[in-house]
Amino acid sequence: MTLSAGSAMAQEASQTTTTPAPLDDTIIVTGEKSARSLQETQTSVAVTTAQRIEKEALITIQDVYNRTANVSETYGSTGFTIRGIRNTGATGSGNADTATVYVDGAPIPRWALYGGPTDLWDVKQVEVLRGPQSTIQGLNAMAGSIVITSKDPSLTRWSGDARVQWTEHDDRTFSIATGGPIIADELGIRLSAERRADRGLIRNVTRGGYDDELKVLNLRGKLLWTPSALPGLTALASYNRVRREGGYLYEYARTDVADYFNNRVSTSDQPDRGSIASDIAVLNLGYDTGGRVKLSSVTSWNRSKVHSTIDGDGTAEDEQFIDNRYLYRTLTQELRLNYEGPLLSGVLGAWYYRRSGAINANSRINITTPTSTISSLLQASGFSASSASAISTAYAALLPVIPVEYQADQPEKVETMALFGDGRIHLSSRLSLIAGFRFDHETNRYTAETTASFTGTLPDTDALGSAYAPVVSVINAGVLALVDDASAARASNRRRFNAFLPKAGLSMDWTRDLNTSFTVQRAYRSGGSSQNPAKATLVAYDPEYSWNYEFSLRSRWLDNRLTLNANVFYNDWRNQQVTAHFGSSTYDYNTVNAAKSHMYGFEVEAGARLSAMFDVYASLGHIRTKFDHFDLPEGTTSTVDLAGTEFPYAPHWTLAGGINADFGSGFTANLNANYRSAVYSSVGQNQSDSKLAGRTLVNARVGYDAGAWEVFGFVRNLFNDAYDQYRYDAVNLAILGEPQTFGIGAGLHW
């Protein structure tokens, strides 16, 4: 049982007045397409239950990241790492993800993660599956996956919950959920809603107000039907609607002010905002034959519409502005057959996935005048190296940056079909063979059309003296040509990929309470096409593959009052997708396959019932990552060398733990803490310049529950540990972690 097991203990403890009871054993893992208990799941999975969400006052999925071994946030709310691998890839290159967040079975596009339906009100369970899930999940699961499941309707009784929370920083949240049987034992409904209004912390001294002000409305409805006329049939339909208006996916605060962690200000003259409209519909059909076979069908549809704007220079001057719009629709269909027999158990399924949409970019950007390129052109025209360098430097003093208005339309379509299977063959009463496979066929089409125009004023031809007028005239023409080269008519690349992903292993039940296993599996991330913004060309790149070797331990001790689970892994990753530059400007880059790496580490998780009053839980994660080789293709001018360096946001150590106390008569308390060691926020040989110090966050919640009502207080980052999520020292900007925050709340239950 993982850390979250402990959160269920306190509820049981309130019903126990004598000896300690066994740990809860009802947490079921569903992310592997089969219903197995935690102790029967060899995959490294951390489960956060509804009880733990309540007892630790967790609000968003980012709270779960911070409390899970070998999981970490990246740039604010933009994403996460699992075992040191970012959800967008180790270097952020490539179009496919390496990890996906699912909400009630629907995959959420990366562009909506920072404000989509990932808040935790009325959520039943969050599963973080660490390590490749390519056999089961297939698409975008090289690092793992996160499965969020909301609460289902009850068919036996009506009930409801309402809650209000308020923090000292004027973050107000109003939540309600209710449901019950429309037809007893046959048709049930559950409705939930949450409204969050957060004033924000980063005061804008140029425009007024707060850059990270936030307003979110999350609505969800679910219908559960188990028709008495068709015994064994279950139909669960859900719809989730999220509307979010707030700060951009990350917000910068200035670091050139006194006590910047507690005095957060910005100077941007343009709004840094993110607007998200997310709609998710899921239909889950299941038919239990009453024997060993269960048939399932899961259909999901979601639409994510995102509008992001950001001040590109972060100053009070109107110099750069980025305005991006994303619209994506995703349709999935999965058919599964689950079989549970004495000699064989497992799942066999078919999967279809289609994502279509586009990115529309409309930006005003400044490109640093490329003095090296100008110097090379002058030398090719007969100037000496010293003269060419002097002229290009003098020209750059007149035109330090090239102001460009850049527009791009980038539609894409990804279509995937797969067959998969995962099962166990029981060779004896103790020894089982683990086997799985996935055959994945993907077709993706990437299209791009760009328009770039010069919006500044070119230096006068006599600016360097009349003798150099012809030279300046030629350089001016070259600047205009450089900008024009970034414009291109619509072009499209269509790519097809086939991947066979096997899995094999052995599992040994030494006793009822002690199990070990060893598995080997192949993981895959598809290739695609990327646009070189400067040259407006589409460049193909190939897939990535990895092999993961993993040992697991599942154990229970002291009459089930203690669980101790562990996973140890090694991963070999080849043909990694990275970004390479080709010289003409800052924007002359595209994705190539150039890196090889490995990683290893472990997770240990434990939960223990100390008494009828107290239970504790803890986790420890360790990860080491390293780029072994980095071989760029000919023609690149990149100076970054990844060989021998680590992945960004891959902390060597993560540690979390907590204690629940049930004092009786409704009084409860929780104290928890999580530690993340230092991380690098960039890649390459100079990544030590981007090192972010480790941080320790301590949180607490105390409450009184009278049954029909409750009141509680909580604090996040109790000791106000000042930490950065990202620093950009060249322009005195940083993404800051959450400060010390006190809050109160009240709830009703019926």
XYZ file of C-alpha atoms in Angstrom:
750
model
C 0.000 0.000 0.000
C 1.321 3.444 -0.886
C 1.452 6.605 1.166
C -2.184 7.430 0.589
C -3.175 4.269 2.403
C -2.522 6.100 5.635
C -5.178 8.708 4.923
C -7.863 6.047 5.042
C -6.617 4.827 8.419
C -7.791 7.794 10.462
C -11.385 7.282 9.367
C -11.234 3.682 10.526
C -9.493 4.691 13.725
C -12.453 6.796 14.764
C -14.494 3.586 14.836
C -11.863 1.685 16.852
C -11.458 2.095 20.561
C -9.253 -0.861 21.488
C -6.400 -2.423 19.546
C -5.040 -1.053 16.254
C -6.882 -2.372 13.192
C -5.256 -3.589 9.968
C -4.436 -1.123 7.250
C -7.098 -0.463 4.647
C -6.861 -2.998 1.813
C -9.613 -1.752 -0.467
C -7.669 0.703 -2.656
C -7.976 -0.583 -6.201
C -5.612 0.453 -9.005
C -7.402 0.868 -12.338
C -4.734 2.627 -14.421
C -3.481 -0.697 -15.819
C -6.949 -1.543 -17.228
C -7.460 -4.269 -14.622
C -8.858 -3.884 -11.121
C -6.035 -4.935 -8.772
C -5.255 -4.000 -5.203
C -2.118 -1.997 -4.503
C -0.349 -5.060 -3.140
C -1.099 -6.989 -6.342
C 0.241 -4.226 -8.620
C 3.906 -4.612 -9.606
C 4.026 -1.248 -11.361
C 5.288 1.555 -9.148
C 2.079 3.420 -8.377
C 1.298 6.067 -5.762
C -2.376 6.463 -4.961
C -3.843 9.594 -3.406
C -7.277 8.813 -2.022
C -10.222 11.099 -1.323
C -9.434 10.818 2.397
C -5.904 12.065 1.889
C -7.094 14.897 -0.367
C -9.373 16.027 2.452
C -6.945 15.543 5.346
C -4.094 17.406 3.616
C -6.331 20.100 2.060
C -5.058 19.291 -1.437
C -6.481 21.597 -4.100
C -4.788 20.910 -7.445
C -2.883 18.120 -9.156
C 0.311 20.103 -8.486
C -0.188 19.350 -4.773
C -0.054 15.645 -5.628
C 3.132 16.100 -7.657
C 4.863 17.705 -4.670
C 3.913 14.853 -2.336
C 4.848 11.891 -4.551
C 8.208 10.116 -4.649
C 10.199 10.774 -7.854
C 7.607 13.239 -9.158
C 8.283 16.965 -9.459
C 6.794 20.181 -10.801
C 8.609 22.003 -13.597
C 7.991 25.649 -14.600
C 5.184 26.594 -12.237
C 2.089 24.712 -13.374
C 3.307 23.979 -16.893
C 4.044 20.321 -16.329
C 5.770 17.659 -14.284
C 8.501 15.051 -14.289
C 8.170 11.363 -13.471
C 11.449 9.682 -12.603
C 13.260 12.719 -13.943
C 11.516 12.737 -17.349
C 9.450 15.801 -18.218
C 5.983 15.134 -19.609
C 7.091 16.953 -22.789
C 10.325 14.960 -23.143
C 13.713 15.133 -21.464
C 14.637 18.287 -23.391
C 11.157 19.524 -24.286
C 11.605 18.726 -27.983
C 9.207 16.763 -30.172
C 5.432 16.930 -30.505
C 4.510 13.752 -28.601
C 4.434 13.676 -24.815
C 6.188 11.204 -22.545
C 3.445 11.198 -19.891
C -0.278 11.895 -20.022
C -2.892 12.961 -17.490
C -6.244 11.152 -17.801
C -9.468 12.448 -16.260
C -12.168 9.776 -16.002
C -10.534 7.995 -18.934
C -10.046 11.015 -21.214
C -6.479 12.140 -22.080
C -5.906 15.862 -21.465
C -3.732 17.771 -24.003
C -0.582 19.284 -22.532
C -1.706 22.815 -23.418
C -4.651 22.597 -20.993
C -2.886 20.943 -18.055
C -2.171 24.134 -16.136
C -5.829 25.085 -15.920
C -7.898 22.180 -17.171
C -10.035 19.768 -15.144
C -7.233 18.737 -12.770
C -8.447 20.303 -9.520
C -9.274 17.762 -6.827
C -12.771 18.608 -5.612
C -15.050 15.534 -5.651
C -12.184 13.345 -6.848
C -12.168 9.732 -5.661
C -8.585 8.831 -6.458
C -5.393 9.960 -8.188
C -2.978 7.298 -9.432
C 0.564 8.212 -10.423
C 1.994 5.310 -12.424
C 5.775 5.654 -12.576
C 7.786 4.083 -15.337
C 6.810 3.223 -18.931
C 3.151 2.414 -19.473
C 3.500 1.892 -23.220
C 2.080 -1.652 -23.185
C -1.139 -0.583 -21.482
C -1.473 3.147 -22.197
C 0.468 3.243 -25.465
C 0.432 6.809 -26.663
C 2.490 9.292 -24.696
C 3.327 7.053 -21.732
C 7.092 6.619 -21.907
C 7.674 8.112 -18.451
C 4.370 7.073 -16.918
C 0.847 8.362 -16.587
C -1.474 10.066 -14.114
C -5.038 8.811 -13.756
C -7.641 11.027 -12.055
C -10.998 9.426 -11.222
C -13.911 11.454 -9.913
C -16.534 10.107 -7.524
C -19.322 7.959 -8.970
C -23.044 8.236 -8.218
C -24.552 6.139 -5.439
C -27.434 3.791 -6.207
C -28.504 3.348 -2.587
C -28.738 6.730 -0.851
C -28.714 10.464 -1.456
C -25.839 12.407 0.026
C -23.960 15.616 -0.490
C -21.040 17.785 0.524
C -20.483 21.518 0.471
C -17.355 23.433 1.384
C -15.996 26.947 1.500
C -12.294 27.792 1.852
C -10.606 31.161 2.309
C -6.910 32.004 2.558
C -5.108 35.058 3.832
C -4.146 35.901 0.229
C -7.817 36.178 -0.712
C -8.129 32.813 -2.464
C -11.826 31.900 -2.155
C -13.193 28.500 -3.128
C -16.859 27.422 -3.038
C -17.605 23.763 -3.709
C -20.672 21.523 -3.706
C -21.457 17.955 -4.745
C -24.603 15.913 -4.368
C -26.143 12.797 -5.785
C -28.048 9.615 -5.248
C -30.501 7.163 -6.794
C -33.097 8.300 -9.272
C -34.249 4.682 -9.411
C -33.061 2.703 -6.406
C -30.327 0.164 -7.197
C -30.586 0.982 -10.900
C -30.082 4.629 -11.911
C -28.047 7.214 -10.031
C -26.773 10.737 -10.603
C -23.994 12.875 -9.136
C -23.482 16.577 -9.744
C -20.571 18.695 -8.550
C -19.472 22.285 -8.946
C -16.578 24.383 -7.752
C -15.939 28.095 -8.103
C -12.488 29.404 -7.261
C -11.540 33.081 -7.200
C -7.944 33.949 -6.330
C -6.785 37.556 -6.114
C -3.190 36.547 -6.886
C 0.202 37.389 -5.404
C 2.140 39.210 -8.152
C 1.251 42.902 -8.136
C 1.682 44.619 -11.493
C 3.125 48.080 -10.889
C 2.703 49.130 -14.530
C -0.873 48.152 -15.317
C -2.260 47.675 -11.816
C -3.957 44.590 -10.448
C -2.353 41.167 -10.074
C -0.838 39.180 -12.941
C -1.794 35.798 -11.436
C -5.402 36.613 -10.585
C -7.491 33.490 -11.193
C -11.143 32.547 -11.702
C -12.158 28.935 -12.343
C -15.550 27.280 -12.720
C -15.535 23.462 -12.749
C -18.822 21.622 -13.402
C -19.245 17.846 -13.560
C -22.202 15.507 -13.977
C -22.254 11.697 -13.912
C -25.010 9.126 -14.554
C -24.710 5.492 -13.479
C -27.136 2.895 -14.865
C -27.267 -0.777 -13.906
C -30.494 -1.944 -15.581
C -32.272 -4.759 -13.760
C -33.494 -6.038 -17.125
C -29.878 -6.612 -18.222
C -28.002 -8.111 -15.262
C -24.262 -7.532 -15.473
C -24.477 -4.376 -17.608
C -23.098 -1.109 -16.235
C -23.208 2.229 -18.040
C -21.435 5.296 -16.648
C -21.684 8.597 -18.526
C -19.934 11.781 -17.444
C -19.525 15.342 -18.640
C -16.968 17.817 -17.288
C -16.948 21.518 -18.173
C -14.147 23.854 -17.053
C -13.843 27.568 -17.698
C -10.657 29.229 -16.479
C -9.568 32.856 -16.668
C -6.298 33.713 -15.020
C -2.585 34.143 -15.222
C -0.419 32.568 -17.874
C 0.763 28.993 -17.304
C 3.671 30.512 -15.403
C 4.081 33.994 -13.974
C 7.336 35.901 -13.508
C 8.105 38.138 -10.544
C 10.976 40.588 -10.481
C 14.040 39.640 -8.426
C 15.599 43.122 -8.439
C 13.370 44.310 -5.579
C 13.903 43.921 -1.841
C 12.580 40.673 -0.299
C 11.209 39.608 -3.679
C 9.784 36.301 -2.395
C 7.399 38.122 -0.055
C 7.099 41.268 -2.191
C 6.107 39.946 -5.610
C 5.855 42.546 -8.348
C 5.935 42.639 -12.133
C 6.402 45.470 -14.608
C 4.953 44.027 -17.827
C 2.870 46.441 -19.855
C 0.970 43.645 -21.624
C -1.334 41.122 -19.905
C 0.112 37.727 -19.039
C -3.079 35.699 -19.206
C -4.331 32.209 -19.909
C -7.912 31.430 -20.843
C -8.965 27.771 -20.994
C -12.279 26.261 -22.031
C -12.301 22.501 -21.561
C -15.159 20.061 -22.233
C -14.912 16.323 -21.605
C -17.520 13.636 -22.273
C -16.945 9.975 -21.400
C -19.124 6.872 -21.808
C -17.963 3.768 -19.972
C -19.846 0.515 -20.671
C -19.130 -2.728 -18.847
C -20.680 -6.162 -19.047
C -19.892 -8.830 -16.469
C -20.831 -12.256 -17.812
C -21.114 -13.566 -14.310
C -18.184 -15.879 -14.893
C -14.558 -15.083 -15.575
C -15.048 -12.642 -18.450
C -15.841 -8.939 -18.380
C -16.266 -6.804 -21.497
C -15.676 -3.051 -21.467
C -15.980 -0.119 -23.809
C -14.634 3.352 -23.002
C -15.427 6.245 -25.341
C -14.094 9.722 -24.631
C -14.296 13.071 -26.381
C -12.719 16.285 -25.231
C -12.218 19.760 -26.591
C -9.632 22.151 -25.237
C -9.575 25.780 -26.291
C -6.668 27.815 -24.920
C -5.794 31.489 -25.431
C -2.436 32.550 -23.997
C -0.869 35.995 -23.995
C 2.412 37.076 -22.455
C 4.638 40.139 -22.398
C 7.768 38.797 -24.075
C 10.141 41.349 -22.532
C 8.555 41.641 -19.082
C 9.162 45.376 -18.890
C 7.029 48.511 -18.956
C 8.107 49.089 -22.569
C 5.921 47.802 -25.405
C 8.610 45.736 -27.113
C 7.478 42.107 -27.394
C 4.106 40.431 -27.118
C 3.101 36.810 -27.671
C -0.488 35.858 -28.471
C -1.114 32.137 -29.016
C -4.360 30.246 -29.516
C -4.755 26.474 -29.282
C -7.824 24.468 -30.249
C -7.698 20.675 -29.989
C -10.291 17.924 -30.140
C -9.521 14.412 -28.999
C -11.571 11.252 -29.558
C -10.698 7.868 -28.081
C -12.344 4.461 -28.260
C -11.163 1.449 -26.308
C -12.560 -2.100 -26.240
C -11.353 -4.513 -23.562
C -11.824 -8.107 -22.537
C -10.770 -8.930 -18.980
C -10.364 -12.531 -17.916
C -9.797 -13.846 -14.376
C -9.077 -17.577 -14.154
C -7.117 -19.901 -11.916
C -4.283 -20.315 -14.429
C -4.549 -17.155 -16.527
C -5.659 -13.596 -15.832
C -5.284 -10.409 -17.817
C -6.680 -8.027 -20.365
C -6.830 -7.964 -24.169
C -7.862 -4.786 -25.925
C -8.050 -2.548 -28.969
C -7.500 1.200 -28.971
C -8.272 4.086 -31.301
C -7.096 7.660 -30.756
C -7.558 10.765 -32.871
C -6.398 14.259 -31.981
C -6.857 17.152 -34.356
C -6.335 20.830 -33.886
C -4.087 23.783 -34.505
C -1.833 26.361 -32.947
C -2.270 29.922 -34.163
C 0.595 32.205 -33.157
C 0.549 35.980 -33.524
C 3.612 37.541 -31.948
C 5.779 40.609 -31.911
C 9.318 39.496 -31.126
C 12.834 40.919 -31.210
C 15.650 38.882 -32.727
C 19.165 39.792 -31.669
C 21.013 41.093 -34.691
C 23.245 38.167 -35.822
C 26.680 39.798 -35.946
C 28.435 36.515 -36.703
C 26.220 35.920 -39.742
C 26.792 39.489 -41.010
C 30.537 39.132 -40.475
C 30.611 35.870 -42.435
C 28.747 37.450 -45.344
C 31.142 40.402 -45.415
C 34.163 38.093 -45.396
C 32.641 36.175 -48.295
C 32.456 39.517 -50.125
C 36.189 40.155 -49.655
C 36.449 41.969 -46.329
C 39.119 40.889 -43.889
C 38.008 39.157 -40.701
C 38.874 42.167 -38.540
C 37.086 44.652 -40.846
C 34.024 42.410 -41.146
C 33.840 42.060 -37.380
C 34.195 45.819 -36.833
C 31.490 46.648 -39.380
C 29.029 44.045 -38.060
C 29.580 45.271 -34.493
C 29.033 48.886 -35.542
C 25.871 47.911 -37.439
C 24.516 46.013 -34.423
C 24.992 49.134 -32.322
C 22.592 50.901 -34.716
C 20.135 47.977 -34.886
C 20.616 45.854 -31.729
C 17.514 43.778 -32.412
C 15.427 42.998 -35.458
C 11.740 43.615 -34.600
C 9.516 41.072 -36.327
C 5.791 40.471 -36.455
C 5.387 36.725 -36.709
C 2.198 34.840 -37.575
C 1.915 31.079 -37.840
C -0.883 28.601 -38.450
C 0.119 25.056 -37.476
C -2.640 22.445 -37.823
C -1.894 18.851 -36.890
C -3.689 15.530 -36.794
C -2.591 12.405 -34.934
C -4.349 9.086 -35.442
C -3.372 5.929 -33.582
C -4.680 2.359 -33.652
C -3.365 -0.358 -31.370
C -3.837 -3.897 -30.127
C -2.589 -4.665 -26.633
C -2.548 -7.366 -24.024
C -1.253 -7.747 -20.491
C -1.613 -10.796 -18.291
C -0.249 -13.349 -15.871
C 0.167 -17.083 -16.272
C 0.222 -18.849 -12.918
C 2.993 -21.442 -13.248
C 2.460 -22.630 -9.673
C 0.686 -21.513 -6.538
C 3.474 -18.981 -5.981
C 5.225 -18.313 -9.281
C 3.611 -16.324 -12.129
C 4.799 -15.326 -15.580
C 4.056 -11.702 -16.519
C 3.657 -11.031 -20.238
C 2.336 -8.196 -22.354
C 2.514 -6.602 -25.765
C 1.297 -3.671 -27.760
C 1.306 -3.157 -31.509
C 0.906 0.529 -32.216
C 0.302 2.142 -35.597
C 0.374 5.928 -35.778
C -0.190 8.393 -38.588
C 0.473 12.056 -37.914
C 0.255 15.047 -40.192
C 1.869 18.346 -39.330
C 1.185 21.467 -41.388
C 2.656 24.953 -41.101
C 2.133 28.314 -42.773
C 4.074 31.340 -41.557
C 4.279 35.046 -42.265
C 7.052 37.257 -40.936
C 7.437 40.996 -41.493
C 9.980 43.580 -40.366
C 8.322 46.208 -38.155
C 11.256 48.440 -37.261
C 13.376 51.106 -38.962
C 16.561 50.133 -40.787
C 19.744 52.149 -40.178
C 20.344 54.978 -42.618
C 22.811 53.979 -45.310
C 25.135 56.853 -44.272
C 24.989 55.935 -40.598
C 28.552 54.516 -40.672
C 29.816 57.178 -43.027
C 29.281 57.697 -46.736
C 32.161 55.343 -47.564
C 30.250 52.469 -46.026
C 26.871 53.384 -47.497
C 26.925 50.512 -50.055
C 27.880 48.065 -47.314
C 25.091 49.214 -44.985
C 22.661 49.043 -47.879
C 23.649 45.424 -48.523
C 23.366 44.519 -44.814
C 19.918 46.162 -44.664
C 18.836 44.057 -47.617
C 20.243 40.996 -45.853
C 18.222 41.750 -42.710
C 15.029 42.039 -44.741
C 15.879 38.811 -46.553
C 16.486 37.068 -43.236
C 13.024 38.086 -42.050
C 11.471 37.143 -45.377
C 13.051 33.699 -45.181
C 10.915 33.027 -42.120
C 7.770 33.316 -44.259
C 6.531 30.285 -46.121
C 3.464 29.045 -47.931
C 1.518 26.181 -46.392
C 3.502 22.949 -46.294
C 2.617 19.574 -44.823
C 4.415 16.401 -43.767
C 2.707 13.067 -43.196
C 4.506 10.441 -41.132
C 3.648 6.816 -40.293
C 5.122 4.735 -37.480
C 4.710 1.145 -36.355
C 5.967 -0.016 -32.976
C 5.955 -3.391 -31.247
C 6.258 -3.028 -27.486
C 6.797 -6.276 -25.557
C 6.773 -6.844 -21.819
C 7.900 -9.883 -19.811
C 8.627 -10.756 -16.211
C 8.267 -13.099 -13.254
C 6.360 -12.645 -10.000
C 6.924 -14.689 -6.834
C 4.574 -14.861 -3.842
C 6.943 -15.906 -1.063
C 4.143 -15.681 1.501
C 0.670 -14.158 1.630
C 2.275 -10.895 2.660
C 5.498 -10.865 0.645
C 5.789 -10.639 -3.137
C 8.655 -9.783 -5.482
C 8.705 -9.395 -9.240
C 11.023 -8.467 -12.086
C 9.838 -7.036 -15.433
C 11.393 -5.864 -18.679
C 9.479 -3.749 -21.164
C 10.025 -1.604 -24.199
C 8.682 1.936 -24.432
C 8.104 4.207 -27.417
C 7.617 7.844 -28.297
C 6.593 8.566 -31.875
C 8.443 10.764 -34.333
C 7.017 13.573 -36.386
C 7.855 16.840 -38.102
C 8.997 20.166 -36.686
C 9.106 23.595 -38.234
C 12.279 25.623 -38.443
C 10.871 29.107 -37.676
C 13.711 31.022 -39.341
C 13.660 29.003 -42.565
C 9.965 28.097 -42.465
C 10.717 24.519 -43.486
C 9.343 21.250 -42.104
C 11.971 18.785 -40.920
C 11.210 15.129 -40.116
C 12.546 13.371 -37.024
C 12.337 9.729 -35.913
C 10.840 7.910 -32.892
C 12.522 7.304 -29.545
C 12.757 3.915 -27.826
C 13.729 2.780 -24.354
C 14.085 -0.441 -22.381
C 13.050 -0.431 -18.733
C 14.226 -3.043 -16.207
C 12.357 -3.053 -12.898
C 12.300 -4.982 -9.626
C 9.415 -4.598 -7.178
C 8.746 -5.576 -3.576
C 5.313 -5.689 -1.943
C 5.114 -6.547 1.749
C 2.868 -6.347 4.807
C 3.964 -6.770 8.401
C 2.686 -6.731 12.001
C -0.734 -8.195 11.237
C -1.120 -5.849 8.269
C -0.592 -2.721 10.372
C 2.558 -1.895 8.355
C 3.108 -1.940 4.612
C 6.480 -1.494 2.955
C 6.691 -1.376 -0.842
C 9.591 -0.595 -3.149
C 10.551 -0.432 -6.830
C 14.094 -0.332 -8.257
C 14.595 0.486 -11.941
C 17.091 1.051 -14.731
C 16.154 2.678 -18.058
C 18.144 2.810 -21.305
C 16.845 5.509 -23.697
C 18.014 5.903 -27.301
C 17.514 8.153 -30.313
C 16.210 11.028 -28.191
C 14.641 14.057 -29.799
C 16.469 17.323 -29.107
C 16.584 20.841 -30.515
C 19.478 21.787 -32.795
C 20.386 25.270 -34.081
C 21.653 25.944 -37.576
C 23.136 29.402 -37.333
C 21.369 32.143 -39.215
C 19.475 33.452 -36.142
C 18.120 32.577 -32.714
C 15.074 31.085 -34.418
C 16.998 28.869 -36.834
C 16.315 25.550 -35.088
C 14.355 22.314 -35.386
C 14.070 18.895 -33.776
C 16.619 16.155 -34.527
C 17.478 12.737 -33.069
C 20.825 13.123 -31.348
C 20.923 11.895 -27.738
C 21.273 8.688 -25.768
C 20.790 8.510 -22.009
C 20.157 6.281 -19.035
C 18.562 6.641 -15.635
C 18.223 4.556 -12.504
C 16.731 4.877 -9.066
C 14.110 3.631 -6.655
C 10.928 4.453 -4.759
C 10.125 3.245 -1.252
C 6.698 3.847 0.274
C 5.327 2.856 3.657
C 2.236 3.279 5.808
C 1.751 2.229 9.418
C -1.064 2.221 11.989
C 0.591 3.173 15.262
C -2.552 3.092 17.360
C -6.256 3.700 17.174
C -5.408 7.401 17.269
C -2.346 7.779 15.018
C -1.178 6.570 11.625
C 1.877 7.610 9.643
C 3.002 7.379 6.033
C 6.219 8.158 4.199
C 7.904 7.876 0.815
C 11.456 8.172 -0.455
C 12.512 8.531 -4.084
C 15.949 8.582 -5.669
C 16.756 9.209 -9.334
C 19.967 9.697 -11.309
C 19.829 10.710 -14.958
C 22.610 11.167 -17.476
C 22.969 11.922 -21.171
C 25.565 9.386 -22.356
C 26.037 10.560 -25.949
C 25.104 13.642 -27.925
C 25.783 13.531 -31.675
C 24.303 16.366 -33.718
C 23.971 16.073 -37.509
C 26.272 17.960 -39.841
C 25.482 21.608 -40.422
C 24.409 22.440 -36.882
C 25.952 25.361 -35.034
C 24.614 24.457 -31.582
C 27.121 25.042 -28.832
C 25.124 23.070 -26.269
C 26.553 19.647 -25.514
C 24.311 17.388 -23.446
C 26.819 14.559 -22.979
C 27.515 13.906 -19.305
C 24.771 16.253 -18.071
C 21.515 15.550 -16.237
C 17.869 15.940 -17.160
C 16.224 19.206 -16.072
C 13.944 19.102 -13.029
C 15.214 15.642 -12.058
C 15.841 15.867 -8.298
C 18.182 13.230 -6.910
C 16.018 12.906 -3.804
C 12.355 13.360 -3.014
C 10.997 12.679 0.448
C 7.486 13.026 1.811
C 5.632 11.922 4.900
C 2.897 12.748 7.313
C 0.950 11.805 10.396
C -2.813 11.682 10.891
C -4.348 12.029 14.330
C -7.927 11.279 15.314
C -8.412 12.530 18.880
C -12.001 11.361 19.110
C -15.172 13.435 19.433
C -14.576 14.762 15.907
C -11.199 16.439 16.445
C -8.567 15.553 13.789
C -5.180 16.828 12.681
C -2.649 16.216 9.948
C 0.974 17.286 9.697
C 2.896 16.540 6.493
C 6.111 17.609 4.810
C 7.817 17.069 1.472
C 11.406 17.650 0.391
C 12.858 18.026 -3.095
C 16.618 18.212 -3.544
C 18.300 20.701 -5.881
C 17.454 20.575 -9.603
C 18.740 22.094 -12.805
C 16.228 24.081 -14.843
C 18.160 23.757 -18.120
C 20.293 21.281 -20.056
C 23.879 21.405 -21.303
C 27.369 21.785 -19.922
C 26.530 25.112 -18.272
C 23.454 23.798 -16.492
C 25.126 24.449 -13.123
C 24.309 28.115 -13.786
C 20.615 27.205 -13.601
C 20.778 25.167 -10.410
C 17.824 25.685 -8.085
C 18.298 24.933 -4.401
C 16.380 22.202 -2.639
C 13.301 23.071 -0.650
C 11.249 21.618 2.215
C 7.536 22.360 2.516
C 5.670 21.699 5.753
C 1.870 21.736 5.766
C -0.762 21.178 8.427
C -4.520 20.925 8.869
C -6.648 20.753 12.024
C -10.375 20.297 12.092
C -13.537 19.474 13.981
C -16.143 17.260 12.285
C -19.547 17.098 13.950
C -20.916 14.790 11.277
C -23.372 17.137 9.606
C -20.903 20.008 9.587
C -17.194 20.692 10.039
C -14.745 23.541 10.435
C -11.022 23.436 9.796
C -7.889 25.501 9.448
C -4.785 24.814 7.415
C -1.389 26.197 6.548
C 0.754 25.588 3.479
C 4.522 26.109 3.565
C 4.383 26.619 7.318
C 7.970 27.883 7.657
C 7.787 30.098 4.536
C 10.625 28.324 2.723
C 11.580 30.788 -0.048
C 12.274 28.801 -3.207
C 12.430 29.392 -6.944
C 10.872 27.229 -9.636
C 12.893 28.986 -12.340
C 15.295 31.928 -12.517
C 16.169 34.171 -15.449
C 18.929 36.226 -13.894
C 19.849 38.065 -17.107
C 16.577 40.013 -16.908
C 15.937 39.719 -13.132
C 12.874 37.482 -13.391
C 11.878 34.291 -11.594
C 8.996 31.873 -11.167
C 8.485 31.622 -7.418
C 7.090 28.855 -5.264
C 4.048 29.241 -3.034
C 4.663 31.332 0.109
C 3.409 30.643 3.620
C -0.388 30.584 3.387
C -2.936 30.285 6.198
C -6.521 29.376 5.462
C -9.828 28.423 7.057
C -12.785 26.466 5.827
C -16.158 25.007 6.677
C -18.209 22.191 5.268
C -21.644 20.579 5.323
C -22.460 16.894 4.851
C -25.854 15.328 4.291
